[in-house]
Tab-separated table of C-alpha atoms in Angstrom:
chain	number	residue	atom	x	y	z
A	572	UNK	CA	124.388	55.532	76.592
A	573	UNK	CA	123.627	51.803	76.473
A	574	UNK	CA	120.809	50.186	74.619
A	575	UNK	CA	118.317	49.624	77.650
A	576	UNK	CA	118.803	53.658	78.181
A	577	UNK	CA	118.092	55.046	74.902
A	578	UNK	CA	114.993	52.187	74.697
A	579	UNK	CA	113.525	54.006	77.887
A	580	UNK	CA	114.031	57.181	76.815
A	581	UNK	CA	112.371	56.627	73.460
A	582	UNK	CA	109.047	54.966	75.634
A	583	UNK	CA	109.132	57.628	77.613
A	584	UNK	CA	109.005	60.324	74.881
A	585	UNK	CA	106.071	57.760	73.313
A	586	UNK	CA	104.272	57.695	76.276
A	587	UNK	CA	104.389	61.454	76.836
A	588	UNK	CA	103.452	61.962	73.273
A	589	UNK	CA	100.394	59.383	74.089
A	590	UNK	CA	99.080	60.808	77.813
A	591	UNK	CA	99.065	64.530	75.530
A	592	UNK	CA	96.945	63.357	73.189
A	593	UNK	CA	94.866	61.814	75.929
A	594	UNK	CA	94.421	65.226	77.765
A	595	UNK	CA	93.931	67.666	75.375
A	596	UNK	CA	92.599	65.096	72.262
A	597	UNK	CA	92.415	68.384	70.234
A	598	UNK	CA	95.887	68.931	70.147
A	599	UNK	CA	96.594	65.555	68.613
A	600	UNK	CA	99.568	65.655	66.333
A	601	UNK	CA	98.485	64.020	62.613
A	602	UNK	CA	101.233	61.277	63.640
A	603	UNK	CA	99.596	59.939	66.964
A	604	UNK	CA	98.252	57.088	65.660
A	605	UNK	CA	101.307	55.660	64.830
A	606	UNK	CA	102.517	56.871	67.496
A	607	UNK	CA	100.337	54.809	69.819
A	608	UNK	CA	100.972	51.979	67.629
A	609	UNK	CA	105.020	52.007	68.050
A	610	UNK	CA	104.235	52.197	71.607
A	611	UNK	CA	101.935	49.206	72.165
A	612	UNK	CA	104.512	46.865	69.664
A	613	UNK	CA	107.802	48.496	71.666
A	614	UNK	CA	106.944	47.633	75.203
A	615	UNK	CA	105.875	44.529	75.362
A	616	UNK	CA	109.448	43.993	73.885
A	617	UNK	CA	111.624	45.875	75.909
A	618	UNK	CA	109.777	44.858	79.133
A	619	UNK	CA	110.580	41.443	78.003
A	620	UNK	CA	113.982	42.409	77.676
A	621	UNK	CA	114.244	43.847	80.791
A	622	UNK	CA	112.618	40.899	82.703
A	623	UNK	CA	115.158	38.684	80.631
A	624	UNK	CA	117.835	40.600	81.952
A	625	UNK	CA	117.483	40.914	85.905
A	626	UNK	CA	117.108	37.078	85.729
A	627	UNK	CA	120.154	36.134	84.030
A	628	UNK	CA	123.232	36.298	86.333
A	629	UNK	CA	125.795	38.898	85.713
């Protein structure tokens, strides 16, 4: 697996984690705040990243 695919992956289990806590807020694991946190300071980096990437000629 290559770096992009593993980065989407982990999102994706962060945003899953995120939309549970959001639907059933007692359920919340003790960790979701940090959680959330990792999430917001990931994306913006790895859409970057992507963005970065489908511009540059390969």
């Amino acid at each position: 697996m290559n770096v992009r695919r593993i980065a989407l992956v982990v999102l994706l289990v962060l945003n899953a984690v995120v939309l549970l806590g959001q639907l059933w807020p007692e359920g919340v694991p003790p960790f979701a705040r940090w959680v959330n946190i990792g999430f917001l300071l990931t994306n913006p980096f790895v859409l970057v990243g992507v963005l970065r990437s489908e511009r540059s000629p390969s």
